[in-house]
Every structure is written in C-alpha cells, then in structure tokens.
PDB file of C-alpha atoms in Angstrom:
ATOM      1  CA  UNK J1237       0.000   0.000   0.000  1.00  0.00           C
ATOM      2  CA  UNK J1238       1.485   3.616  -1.331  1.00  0.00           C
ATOM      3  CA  UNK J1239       2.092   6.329   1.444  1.00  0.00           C
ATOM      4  CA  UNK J1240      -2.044   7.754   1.442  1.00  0.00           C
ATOM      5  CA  UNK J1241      -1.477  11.486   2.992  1.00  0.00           C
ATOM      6  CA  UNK J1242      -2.800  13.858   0.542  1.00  0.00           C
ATOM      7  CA  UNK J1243      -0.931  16.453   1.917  1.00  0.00           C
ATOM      8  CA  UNK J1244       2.250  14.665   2.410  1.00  0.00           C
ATOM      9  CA  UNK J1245       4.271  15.695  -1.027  1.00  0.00           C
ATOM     10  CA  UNK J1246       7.164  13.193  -1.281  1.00  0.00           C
ATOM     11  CA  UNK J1247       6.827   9.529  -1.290  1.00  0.00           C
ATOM     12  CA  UNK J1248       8.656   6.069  -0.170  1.00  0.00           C
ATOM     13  CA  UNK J1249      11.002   5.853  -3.332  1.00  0.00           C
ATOM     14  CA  UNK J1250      14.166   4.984  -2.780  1.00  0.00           C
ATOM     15  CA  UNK J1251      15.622   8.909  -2.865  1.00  0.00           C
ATOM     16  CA  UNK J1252      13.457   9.273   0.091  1.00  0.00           C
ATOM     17  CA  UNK J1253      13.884   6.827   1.966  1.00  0.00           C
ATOM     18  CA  UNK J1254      17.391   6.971   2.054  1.00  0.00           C
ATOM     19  CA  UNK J1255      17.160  10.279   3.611  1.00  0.00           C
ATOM     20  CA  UNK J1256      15.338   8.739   6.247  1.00  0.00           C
ATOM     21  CA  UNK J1257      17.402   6.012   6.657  1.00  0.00           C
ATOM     22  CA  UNK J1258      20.042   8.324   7.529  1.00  0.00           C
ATOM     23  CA  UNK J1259      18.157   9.426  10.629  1.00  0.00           C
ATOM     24  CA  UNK J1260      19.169   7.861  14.296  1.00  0.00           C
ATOM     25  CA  UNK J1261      17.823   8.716  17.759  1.00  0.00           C
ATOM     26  CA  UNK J1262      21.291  10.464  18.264  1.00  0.00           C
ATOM     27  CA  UNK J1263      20.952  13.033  15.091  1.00  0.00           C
ATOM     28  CA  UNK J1264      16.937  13.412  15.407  1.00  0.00           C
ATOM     29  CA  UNK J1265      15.531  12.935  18.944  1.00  0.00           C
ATOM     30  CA  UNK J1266      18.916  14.201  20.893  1.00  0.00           C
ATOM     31  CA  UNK J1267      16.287  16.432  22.468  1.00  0.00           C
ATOM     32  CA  UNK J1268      13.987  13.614  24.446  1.00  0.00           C
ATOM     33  CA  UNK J1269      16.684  10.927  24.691  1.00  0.00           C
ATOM     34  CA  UNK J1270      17.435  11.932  28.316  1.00  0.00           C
ATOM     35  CA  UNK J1271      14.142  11.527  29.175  1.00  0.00           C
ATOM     36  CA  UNK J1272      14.037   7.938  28.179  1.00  0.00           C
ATOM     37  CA  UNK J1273      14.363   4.897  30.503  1.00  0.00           C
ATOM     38  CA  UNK J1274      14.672   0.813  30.006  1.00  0.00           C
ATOM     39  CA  UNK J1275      10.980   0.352  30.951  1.00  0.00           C
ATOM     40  CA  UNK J1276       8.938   3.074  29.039  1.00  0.00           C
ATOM     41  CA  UNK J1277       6.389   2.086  26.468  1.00  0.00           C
ATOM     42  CA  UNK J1278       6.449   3.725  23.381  1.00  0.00           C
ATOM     43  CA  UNK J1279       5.049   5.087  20.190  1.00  0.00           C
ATOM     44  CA  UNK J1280       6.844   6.426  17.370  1.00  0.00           C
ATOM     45  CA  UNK J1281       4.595   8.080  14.698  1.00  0.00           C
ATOM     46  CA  UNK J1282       5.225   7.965  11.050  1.00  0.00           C
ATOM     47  CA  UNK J1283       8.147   5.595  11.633  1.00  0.00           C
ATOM     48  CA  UNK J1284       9.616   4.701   8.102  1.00  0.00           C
ATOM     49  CA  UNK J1285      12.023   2.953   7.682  1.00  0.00           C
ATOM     50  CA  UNK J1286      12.932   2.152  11.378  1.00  0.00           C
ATOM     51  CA  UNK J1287      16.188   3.763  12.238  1.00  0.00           C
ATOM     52  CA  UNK J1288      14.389   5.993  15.189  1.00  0.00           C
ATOM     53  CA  UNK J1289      12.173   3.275  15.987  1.00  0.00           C
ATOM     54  CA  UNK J1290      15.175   0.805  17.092  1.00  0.00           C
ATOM     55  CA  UNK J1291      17.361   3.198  17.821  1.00  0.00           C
ATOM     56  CA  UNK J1292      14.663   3.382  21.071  1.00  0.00           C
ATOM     57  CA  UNK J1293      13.927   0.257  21.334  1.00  0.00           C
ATOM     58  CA  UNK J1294      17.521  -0.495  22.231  1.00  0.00           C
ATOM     59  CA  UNK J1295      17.294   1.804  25.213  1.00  0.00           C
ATOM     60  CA  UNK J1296      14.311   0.425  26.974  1.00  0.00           C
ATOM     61  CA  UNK J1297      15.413  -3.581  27.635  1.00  0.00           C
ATOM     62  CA  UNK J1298      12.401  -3.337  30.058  1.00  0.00           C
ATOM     63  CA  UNK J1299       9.786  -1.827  27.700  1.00  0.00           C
ATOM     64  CA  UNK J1300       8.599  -1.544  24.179  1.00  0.00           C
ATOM     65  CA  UNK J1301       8.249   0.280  20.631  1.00  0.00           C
ATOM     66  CA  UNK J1302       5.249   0.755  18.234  1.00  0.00           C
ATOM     67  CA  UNK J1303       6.549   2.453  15.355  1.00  0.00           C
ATOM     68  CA  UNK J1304       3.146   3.242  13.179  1.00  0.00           C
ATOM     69  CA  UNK J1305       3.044   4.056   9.209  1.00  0.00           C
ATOM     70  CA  UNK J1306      -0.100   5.326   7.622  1.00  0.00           C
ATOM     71  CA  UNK J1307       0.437   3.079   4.651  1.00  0.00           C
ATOM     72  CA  UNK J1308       2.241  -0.166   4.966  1.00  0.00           C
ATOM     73  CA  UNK J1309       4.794  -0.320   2.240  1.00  0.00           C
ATOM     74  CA  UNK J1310       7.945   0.746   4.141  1.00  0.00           C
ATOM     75  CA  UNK J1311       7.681  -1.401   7.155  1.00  0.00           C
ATOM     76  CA  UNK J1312       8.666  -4.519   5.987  1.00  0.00           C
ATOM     77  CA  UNK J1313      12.103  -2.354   5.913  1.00  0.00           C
ATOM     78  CA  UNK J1314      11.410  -1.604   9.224  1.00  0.00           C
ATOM     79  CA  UNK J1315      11.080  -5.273  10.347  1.00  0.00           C
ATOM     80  CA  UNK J1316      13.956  -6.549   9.175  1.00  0.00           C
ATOM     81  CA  UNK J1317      15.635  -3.441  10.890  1.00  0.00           C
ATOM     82  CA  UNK J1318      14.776  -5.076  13.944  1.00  0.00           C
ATOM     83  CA  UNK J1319      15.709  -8.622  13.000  1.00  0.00           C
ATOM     84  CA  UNK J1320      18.901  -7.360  11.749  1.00  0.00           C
ATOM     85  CA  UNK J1321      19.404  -5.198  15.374  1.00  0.00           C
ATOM     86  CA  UNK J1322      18.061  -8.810  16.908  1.00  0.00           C
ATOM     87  CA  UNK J1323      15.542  -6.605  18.859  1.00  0.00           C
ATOM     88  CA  UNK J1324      12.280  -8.469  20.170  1.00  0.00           C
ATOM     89  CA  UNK J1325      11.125  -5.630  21.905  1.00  0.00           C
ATOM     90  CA  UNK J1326       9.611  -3.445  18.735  1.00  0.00           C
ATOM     91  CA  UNK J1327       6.794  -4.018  16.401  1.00  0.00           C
ATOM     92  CA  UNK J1328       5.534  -2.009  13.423  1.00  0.00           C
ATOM     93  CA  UNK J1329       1.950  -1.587  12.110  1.00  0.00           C
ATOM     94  CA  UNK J1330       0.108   0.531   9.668  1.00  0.00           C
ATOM     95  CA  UNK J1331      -1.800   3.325  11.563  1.00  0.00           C
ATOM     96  CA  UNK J1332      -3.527   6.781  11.101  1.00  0.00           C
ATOM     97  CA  UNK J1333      -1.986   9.604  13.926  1.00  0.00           C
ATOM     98  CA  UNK J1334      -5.764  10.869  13.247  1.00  0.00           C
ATOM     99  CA  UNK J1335      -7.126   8.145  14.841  1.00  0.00           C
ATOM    100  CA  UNK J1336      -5.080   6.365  16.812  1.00  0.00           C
ATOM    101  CA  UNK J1337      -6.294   2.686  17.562  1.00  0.00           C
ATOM    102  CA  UNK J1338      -4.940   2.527  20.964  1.00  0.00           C
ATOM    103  CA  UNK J1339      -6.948   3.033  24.174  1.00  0.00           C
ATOM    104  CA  UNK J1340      -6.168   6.297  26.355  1.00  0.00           C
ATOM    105  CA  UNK J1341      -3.014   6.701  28.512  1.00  0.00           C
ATOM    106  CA  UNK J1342      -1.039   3.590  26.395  1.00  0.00           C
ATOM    107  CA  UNK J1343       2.271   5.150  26.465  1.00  0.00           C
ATOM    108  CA  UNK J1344       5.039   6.747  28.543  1.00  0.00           C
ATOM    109  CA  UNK J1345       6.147   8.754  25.227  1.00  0.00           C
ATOM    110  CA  UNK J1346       4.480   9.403  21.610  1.00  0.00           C
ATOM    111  CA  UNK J1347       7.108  10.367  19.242  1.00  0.00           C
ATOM    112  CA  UNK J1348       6.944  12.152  15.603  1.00  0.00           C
ATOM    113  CA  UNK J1349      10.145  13.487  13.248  1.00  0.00           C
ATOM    114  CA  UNK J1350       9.206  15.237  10.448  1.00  0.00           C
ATOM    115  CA  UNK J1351       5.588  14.114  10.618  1.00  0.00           C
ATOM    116  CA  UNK J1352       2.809  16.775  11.654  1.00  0.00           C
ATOM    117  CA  UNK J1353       4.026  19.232   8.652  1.00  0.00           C
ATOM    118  CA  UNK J1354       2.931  16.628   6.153  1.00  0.00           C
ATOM    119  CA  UNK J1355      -0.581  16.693   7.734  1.00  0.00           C
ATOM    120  CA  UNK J1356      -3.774  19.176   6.812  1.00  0.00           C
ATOM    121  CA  UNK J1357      -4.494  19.335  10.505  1.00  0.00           C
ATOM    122  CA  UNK J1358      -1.622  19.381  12.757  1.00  0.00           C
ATOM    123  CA  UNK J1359      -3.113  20.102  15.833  1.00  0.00           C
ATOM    124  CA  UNK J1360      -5.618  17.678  15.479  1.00  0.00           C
ATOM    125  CA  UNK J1361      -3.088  14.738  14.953  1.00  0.00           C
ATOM    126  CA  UNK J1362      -1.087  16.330  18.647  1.00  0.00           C
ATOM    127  CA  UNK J1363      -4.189  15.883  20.391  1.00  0.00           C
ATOM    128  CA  UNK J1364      -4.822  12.136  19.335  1.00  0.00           C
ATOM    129  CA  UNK J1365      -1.100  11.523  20.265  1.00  0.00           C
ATOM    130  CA  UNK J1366      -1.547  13.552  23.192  1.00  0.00           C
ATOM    131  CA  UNK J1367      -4.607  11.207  24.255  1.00  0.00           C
ATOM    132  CA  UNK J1368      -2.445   7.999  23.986  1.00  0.00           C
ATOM    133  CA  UNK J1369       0.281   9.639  26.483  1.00  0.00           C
ATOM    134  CA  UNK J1370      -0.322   8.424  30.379  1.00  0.00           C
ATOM    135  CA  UNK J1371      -0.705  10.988  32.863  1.00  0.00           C
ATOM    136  CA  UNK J1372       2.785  12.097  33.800  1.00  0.00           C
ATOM    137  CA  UNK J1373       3.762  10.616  29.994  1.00  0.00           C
ATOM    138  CA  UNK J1374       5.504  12.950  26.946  1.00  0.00           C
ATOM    139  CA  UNK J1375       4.704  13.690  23.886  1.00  0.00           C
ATOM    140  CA  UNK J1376       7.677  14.728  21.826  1.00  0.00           C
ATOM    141  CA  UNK J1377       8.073  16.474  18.398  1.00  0.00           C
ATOM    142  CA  UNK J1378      10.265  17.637  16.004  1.00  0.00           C
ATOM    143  CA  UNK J1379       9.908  19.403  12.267  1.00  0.00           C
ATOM    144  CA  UNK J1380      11.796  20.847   9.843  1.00  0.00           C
ATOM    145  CA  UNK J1381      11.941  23.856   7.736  1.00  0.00           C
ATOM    146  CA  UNK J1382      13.812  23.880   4.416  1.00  0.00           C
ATOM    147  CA  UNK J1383      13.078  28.020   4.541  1.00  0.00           C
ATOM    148  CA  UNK J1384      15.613  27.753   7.137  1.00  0.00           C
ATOM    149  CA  UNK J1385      18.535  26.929   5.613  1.00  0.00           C
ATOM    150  CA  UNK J1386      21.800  27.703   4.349  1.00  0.00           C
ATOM    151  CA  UNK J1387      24.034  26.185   1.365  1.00  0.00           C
ATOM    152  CA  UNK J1388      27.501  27.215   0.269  1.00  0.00           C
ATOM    153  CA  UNK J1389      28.002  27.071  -2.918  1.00  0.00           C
ATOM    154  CA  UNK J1390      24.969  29.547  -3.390  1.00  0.00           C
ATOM    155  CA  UNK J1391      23.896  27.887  -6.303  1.00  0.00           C
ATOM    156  CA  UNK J1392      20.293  28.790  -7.997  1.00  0.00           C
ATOM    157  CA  UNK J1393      18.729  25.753  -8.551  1.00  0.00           C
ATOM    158  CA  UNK J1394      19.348  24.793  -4.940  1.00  0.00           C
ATOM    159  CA  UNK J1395      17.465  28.121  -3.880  1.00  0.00           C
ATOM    160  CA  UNK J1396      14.735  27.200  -6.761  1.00  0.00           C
ATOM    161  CA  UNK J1397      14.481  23.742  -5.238  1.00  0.00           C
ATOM    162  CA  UNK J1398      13.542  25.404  -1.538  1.00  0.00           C
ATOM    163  CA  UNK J1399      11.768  27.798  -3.020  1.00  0.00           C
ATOM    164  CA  UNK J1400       9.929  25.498  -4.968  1.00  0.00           C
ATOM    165  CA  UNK J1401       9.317  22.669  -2.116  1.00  0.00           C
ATOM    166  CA  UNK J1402       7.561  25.317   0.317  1.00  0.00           C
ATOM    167  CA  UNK J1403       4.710  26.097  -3.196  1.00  0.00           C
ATOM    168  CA  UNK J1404       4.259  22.471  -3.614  1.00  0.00           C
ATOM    169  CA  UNK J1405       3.981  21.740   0.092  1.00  0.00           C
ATOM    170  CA  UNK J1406       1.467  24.765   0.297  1.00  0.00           C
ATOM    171  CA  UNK J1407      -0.762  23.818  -2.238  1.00  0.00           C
ATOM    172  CA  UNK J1408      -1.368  20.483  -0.906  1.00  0.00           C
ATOM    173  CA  UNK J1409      -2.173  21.508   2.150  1.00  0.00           C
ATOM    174  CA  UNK J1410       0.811  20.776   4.541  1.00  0.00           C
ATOM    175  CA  UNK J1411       3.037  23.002   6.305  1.00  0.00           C
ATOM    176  CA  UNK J1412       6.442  23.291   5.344  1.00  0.00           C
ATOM    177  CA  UNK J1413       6.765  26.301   8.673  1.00  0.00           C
ATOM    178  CA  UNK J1414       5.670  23.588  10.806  1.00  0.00           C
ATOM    179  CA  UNK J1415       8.550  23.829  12.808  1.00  0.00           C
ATOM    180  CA  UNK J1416       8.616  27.541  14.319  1.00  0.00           C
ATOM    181  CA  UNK J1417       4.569  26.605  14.909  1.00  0.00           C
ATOM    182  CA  UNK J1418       5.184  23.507  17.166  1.00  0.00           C
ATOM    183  CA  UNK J1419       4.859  25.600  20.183  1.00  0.00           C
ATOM    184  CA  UNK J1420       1.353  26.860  19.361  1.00  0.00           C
ATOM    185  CA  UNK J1421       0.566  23.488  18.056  1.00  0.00           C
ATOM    186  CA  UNK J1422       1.040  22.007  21.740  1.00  0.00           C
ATOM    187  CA  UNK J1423      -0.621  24.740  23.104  1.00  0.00           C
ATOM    188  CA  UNK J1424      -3.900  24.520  21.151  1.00  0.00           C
ATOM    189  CA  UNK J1425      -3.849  20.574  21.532  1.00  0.00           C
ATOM    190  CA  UNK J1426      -4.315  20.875  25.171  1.00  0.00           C
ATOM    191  CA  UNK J1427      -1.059  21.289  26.799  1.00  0.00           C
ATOM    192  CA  UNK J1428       0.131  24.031  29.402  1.00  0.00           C
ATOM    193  CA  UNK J1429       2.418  26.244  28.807  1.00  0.00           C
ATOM    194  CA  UNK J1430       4.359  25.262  31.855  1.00  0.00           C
ATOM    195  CA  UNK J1431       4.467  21.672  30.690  1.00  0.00           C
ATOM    196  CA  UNK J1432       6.030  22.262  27.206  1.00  0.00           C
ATOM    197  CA  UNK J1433       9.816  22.515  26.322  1.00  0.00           C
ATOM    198  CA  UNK J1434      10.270  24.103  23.173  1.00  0.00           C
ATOM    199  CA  UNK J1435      13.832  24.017  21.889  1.00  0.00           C
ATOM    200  CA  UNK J1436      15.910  24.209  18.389  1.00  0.00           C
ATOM    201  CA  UNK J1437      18.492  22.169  16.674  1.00  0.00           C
ATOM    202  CA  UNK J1438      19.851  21.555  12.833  1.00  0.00           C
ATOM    203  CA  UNK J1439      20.487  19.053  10.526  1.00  0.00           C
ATOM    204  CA  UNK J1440      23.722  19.523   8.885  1.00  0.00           C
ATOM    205  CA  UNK J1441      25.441  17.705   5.794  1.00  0.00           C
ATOM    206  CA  UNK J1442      29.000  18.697   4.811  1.00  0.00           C
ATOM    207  CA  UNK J1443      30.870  14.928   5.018  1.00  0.00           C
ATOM    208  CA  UNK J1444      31.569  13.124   1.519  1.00  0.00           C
ATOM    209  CA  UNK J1445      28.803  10.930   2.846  1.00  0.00           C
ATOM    210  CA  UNK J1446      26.268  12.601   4.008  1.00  0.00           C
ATOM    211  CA  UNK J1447      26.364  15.191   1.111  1.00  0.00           C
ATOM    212  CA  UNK J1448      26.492  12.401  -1.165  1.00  0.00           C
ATOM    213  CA  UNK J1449      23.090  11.324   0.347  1.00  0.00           C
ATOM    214  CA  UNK J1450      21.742  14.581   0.550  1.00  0.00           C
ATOM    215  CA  UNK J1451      22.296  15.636  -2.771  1.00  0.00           C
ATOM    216  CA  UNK J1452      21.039  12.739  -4.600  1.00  0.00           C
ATOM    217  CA  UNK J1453      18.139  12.477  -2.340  1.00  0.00           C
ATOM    218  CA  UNK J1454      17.219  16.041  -3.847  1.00  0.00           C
ATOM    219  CA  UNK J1455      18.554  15.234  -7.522  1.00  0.00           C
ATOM    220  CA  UNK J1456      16.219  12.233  -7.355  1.00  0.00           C
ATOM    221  CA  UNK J1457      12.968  14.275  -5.615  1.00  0.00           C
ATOM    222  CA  UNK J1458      13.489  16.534  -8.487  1.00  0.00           C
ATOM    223  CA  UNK J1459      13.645  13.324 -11.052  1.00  0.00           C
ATOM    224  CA  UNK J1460      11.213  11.045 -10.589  1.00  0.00           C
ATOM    225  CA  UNK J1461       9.379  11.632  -7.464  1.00  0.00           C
ATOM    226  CA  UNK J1462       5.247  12.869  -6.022  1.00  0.00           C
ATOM    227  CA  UNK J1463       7.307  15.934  -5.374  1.00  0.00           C
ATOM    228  CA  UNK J1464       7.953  15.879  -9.770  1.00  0.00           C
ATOM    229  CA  UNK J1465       4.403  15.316 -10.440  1.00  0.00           C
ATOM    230  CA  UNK J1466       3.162  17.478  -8.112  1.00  0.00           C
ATOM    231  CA  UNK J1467       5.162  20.533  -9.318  1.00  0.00           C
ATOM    232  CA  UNK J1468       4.775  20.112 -12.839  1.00  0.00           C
ATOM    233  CA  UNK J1469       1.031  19.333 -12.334  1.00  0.00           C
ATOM    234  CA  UNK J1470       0.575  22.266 -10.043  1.00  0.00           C
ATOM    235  CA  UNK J1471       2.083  24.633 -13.182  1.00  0.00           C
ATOM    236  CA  UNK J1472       4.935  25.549 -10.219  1.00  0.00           C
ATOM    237  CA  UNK J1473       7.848  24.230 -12.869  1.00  0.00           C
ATOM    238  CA  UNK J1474       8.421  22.644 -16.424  1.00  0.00           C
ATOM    239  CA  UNK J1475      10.892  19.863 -17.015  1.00  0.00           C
ATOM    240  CA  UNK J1476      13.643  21.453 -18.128  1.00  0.00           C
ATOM    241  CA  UNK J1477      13.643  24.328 -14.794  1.00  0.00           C
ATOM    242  CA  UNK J1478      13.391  20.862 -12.879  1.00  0.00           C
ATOM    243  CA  UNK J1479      16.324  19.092 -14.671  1.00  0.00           C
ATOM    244  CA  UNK J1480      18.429  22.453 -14.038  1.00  0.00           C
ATOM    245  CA  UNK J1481      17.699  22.412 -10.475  1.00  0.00           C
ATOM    246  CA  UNK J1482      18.984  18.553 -10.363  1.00  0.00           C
ATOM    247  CA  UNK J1483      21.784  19.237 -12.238  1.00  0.00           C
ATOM    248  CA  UNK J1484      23.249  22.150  -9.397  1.00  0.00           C
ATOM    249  CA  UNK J1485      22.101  19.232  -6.587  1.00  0.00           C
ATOM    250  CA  UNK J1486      24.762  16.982  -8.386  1.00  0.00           C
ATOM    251  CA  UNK J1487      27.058  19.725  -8.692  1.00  0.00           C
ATOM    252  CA  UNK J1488      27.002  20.701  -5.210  1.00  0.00           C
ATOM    253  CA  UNK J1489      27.624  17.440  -3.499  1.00  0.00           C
ATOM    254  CA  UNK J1490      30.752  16.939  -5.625  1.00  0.00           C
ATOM    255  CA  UNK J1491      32.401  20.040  -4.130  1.00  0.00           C
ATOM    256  CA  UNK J1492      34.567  19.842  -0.779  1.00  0.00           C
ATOM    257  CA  UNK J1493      33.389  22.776   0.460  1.00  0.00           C
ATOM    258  CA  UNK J1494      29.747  22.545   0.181  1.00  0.00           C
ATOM    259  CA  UNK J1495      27.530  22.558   3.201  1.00  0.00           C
ATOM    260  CA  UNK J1496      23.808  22.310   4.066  1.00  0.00           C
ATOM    261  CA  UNK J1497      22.150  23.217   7.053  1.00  0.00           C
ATOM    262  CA  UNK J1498      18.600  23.693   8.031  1.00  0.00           C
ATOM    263  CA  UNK J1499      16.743  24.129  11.456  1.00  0.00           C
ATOM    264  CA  UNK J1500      14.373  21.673  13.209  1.00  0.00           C
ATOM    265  CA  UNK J1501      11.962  23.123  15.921  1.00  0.00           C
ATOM    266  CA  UNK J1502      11.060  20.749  18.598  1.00  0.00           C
ATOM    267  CA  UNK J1503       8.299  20.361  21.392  1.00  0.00           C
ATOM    268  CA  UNK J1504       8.751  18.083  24.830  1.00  0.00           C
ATOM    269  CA  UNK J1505       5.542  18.150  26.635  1.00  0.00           C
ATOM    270  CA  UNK J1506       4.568  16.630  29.592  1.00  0.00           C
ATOM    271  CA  UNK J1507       1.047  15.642  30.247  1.00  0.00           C
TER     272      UNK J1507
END
C-alpha cells in the first residue's frame, strides 16, 4: 500500500527513503533521549524505515516500541531493521496519527520526526497523540523547515528547489513552517504552557557521505518523485527548470566545500 497522505508531497522511493534512513535517535531525537528509561512504552509516529524506531527500542530492555506508518509499504524495511538489530522488543503496524487505535493513557512517550508538517491538521493529529500519552507521559516532536537553511556554494537551482518545495507543500495543504509553529501546536492541543519545552536544533550535511546522500536524495525528488508530479502538475515548474535544479544538486555534493544546514523546531511536553 502507497504512502495515502494527501498532503504529504514526497513519497517512499528509494531517494526518500534513504534520507530517512540516515536518521538515528542520536541526530533526530537528541532532544527527548534523556528523558528515556529501560521500561517506558512507546510510540513512534510515522516511523519509516525504522532507524528511530530501534534506535529506542535499544534503550528500553524493560519496555517496548510501536513504530506506526499510515500506509504499509515501508515497514517490511522496518522489520527486518529489527531482525537485523536482533531486537524483540519493537513491532511495526500501519496506523492513522488521526485516529489512533490505541486506548487512552497507552504510552510513557508518543514520538513524531518530520511528521505533523505533512498533515492538513496538525493540531488535530497532537491531540490524538496527546490522548495515547499516560498521565505524567511525553509527547515529543520535532519538524523541519527547508526556509531555514543555508548552502555554500549559493547555487540557484538549490534556492529554486527550496523555493519550490515550500509552493508544492502549500498547495497540498501541509506546512512546510511547521517547525517555528510547534509551540502553538502544543498549546492549542491541550497542553500548558508550563508543561512544554520548546527548543531548536539543525540538521547539517558537509561529510563526503552525508552530502552524497543529501544531494542525490534532492537530484532524485526533483527526477522522478510525487514531489515531480506534483510541481509540474501544479504549473509551479516545467521539465527542463526541474532538470536544471537537479543538475546544481549533483554539482554541489561533488564540491569539498559545500555545506547544508537547516533548522528543526522541537516540542517536549509533559502531560
């Protein structure tokens, strides 16, 4: 089953998913990892491929991990994640963050990365999350901005390409500013202001590696991607503006001195 969000404007191909691949506990949840212990029970929304999801599940021997996916094509990555990790303490399932099949109070933390700005109503899909938390439980997010960033060389089809994600994202009804809106997210799903943490951190890709991934990740989107379709179909760009834009990705991640940075806003709240 394909990835269903209308809103969400990417897709599971591979150019995506390697992106996501690249994500750990360490580089996207630094912010609630503290708060973790061995026996918590918990929920990690819009999983993907995994890497979060066992990444947790290796620090709570005592508990357990439900990593959810709205459609079910990516978890059998996710599963044999886990089998490769030789984790027992993890399951995946297909699962909408709008309607959460799990009675209230199931978990000691709900996490999302990347998740709520793919959705038409954010707030809505923090209060279902919110729900599942136990009393004295979290609920922990964190979204990106691409408006955010940075990139050295300044090349134009790299600013087109932002430029161009934040229209596409837009007109489908997501929210590519989710991230500096997390705060009033939390607070109009129910939390206090005293119980939220709201806090800041980047991504950043400058290594041979991670620049490699990066870069094709954004030469593919551009390629053969929902994000393609959805651009051309949407009159935002013709094939040859998109090919152009591809073509300074590749150059970029060639160069030894390129670097990409963007911001992440993120929300710890306690309920």
């Amino acid at each position: 089953m394909a990835h269903t969000s209308k809103a969400y404007v990417l897709d599971h191909k591979v150019a995506n998913i390697k992106s996501h691949q690249w994500r750990t506990a360490r580089n996207s949840a630094a912010f609630v990892i503290d708060s973790i212990h061995p026996d918590m029970y918990i929920l990690d929304v819009g999983c993907g491929p995994g890497s979060i999801t066992v990444d947790f599940a290796e620090m709570v021997p005592k508990g357990h991990v439900t990593g959810i996916e709205i459609g079910a094509d990516i978890l059998s990555q996710a599963q044999s994640l886990a089998h490769e990790r030789g984790l027992e303490n993890v399951t995946f399932g297909e699962a909408d963050v709008n309607a959460l099949k799990y009675p209230d109070a199931t978990f000691d933390l709900v996490f999302a990365h990347q998740v709520l700005q793919h959705l038409p109503e954010p707030v809505k899909a923090l209060r279902e999350m919110r729900r599942v938390a136990k009393l004295g439980g979290m609920v922990a997010v964190r979204e990106g901005e691409l408006g955010t960033s940075f990139a050295y060389p300044d090349l134009a089809g790299i600013r087109n390409t932002v430029e161009l994600y934040v229209r596409v994202a837009r007109n489908s009804g997501s929210h590519p500013d989710a991230g500096r809106e997390l705060l009033s997210y939390a607070l109009e799903s129910g939390f206090t202001r005293s119980a939220i943490t709201a806090s800041a951190s980047s991504f950043c890709f400058s290594s041979d590696e991670d620049r490699a991934m990066w870069g094709k990740t954004w030469s593919d989107r551009l390629q053969e991607s929902s994000f393609r379709k959805r651009a051309l179909d949407g009159g935002f760009a013709d094939p040859t503006d998109l090919e152009s834009y591809a073509k300074d990705w590749r150059d970029w991640m060639t160069r030894d001195n390129a670097i990409w940075a963007h911001l992440n806003g993120e929300i710890l709240c306690r309920k």
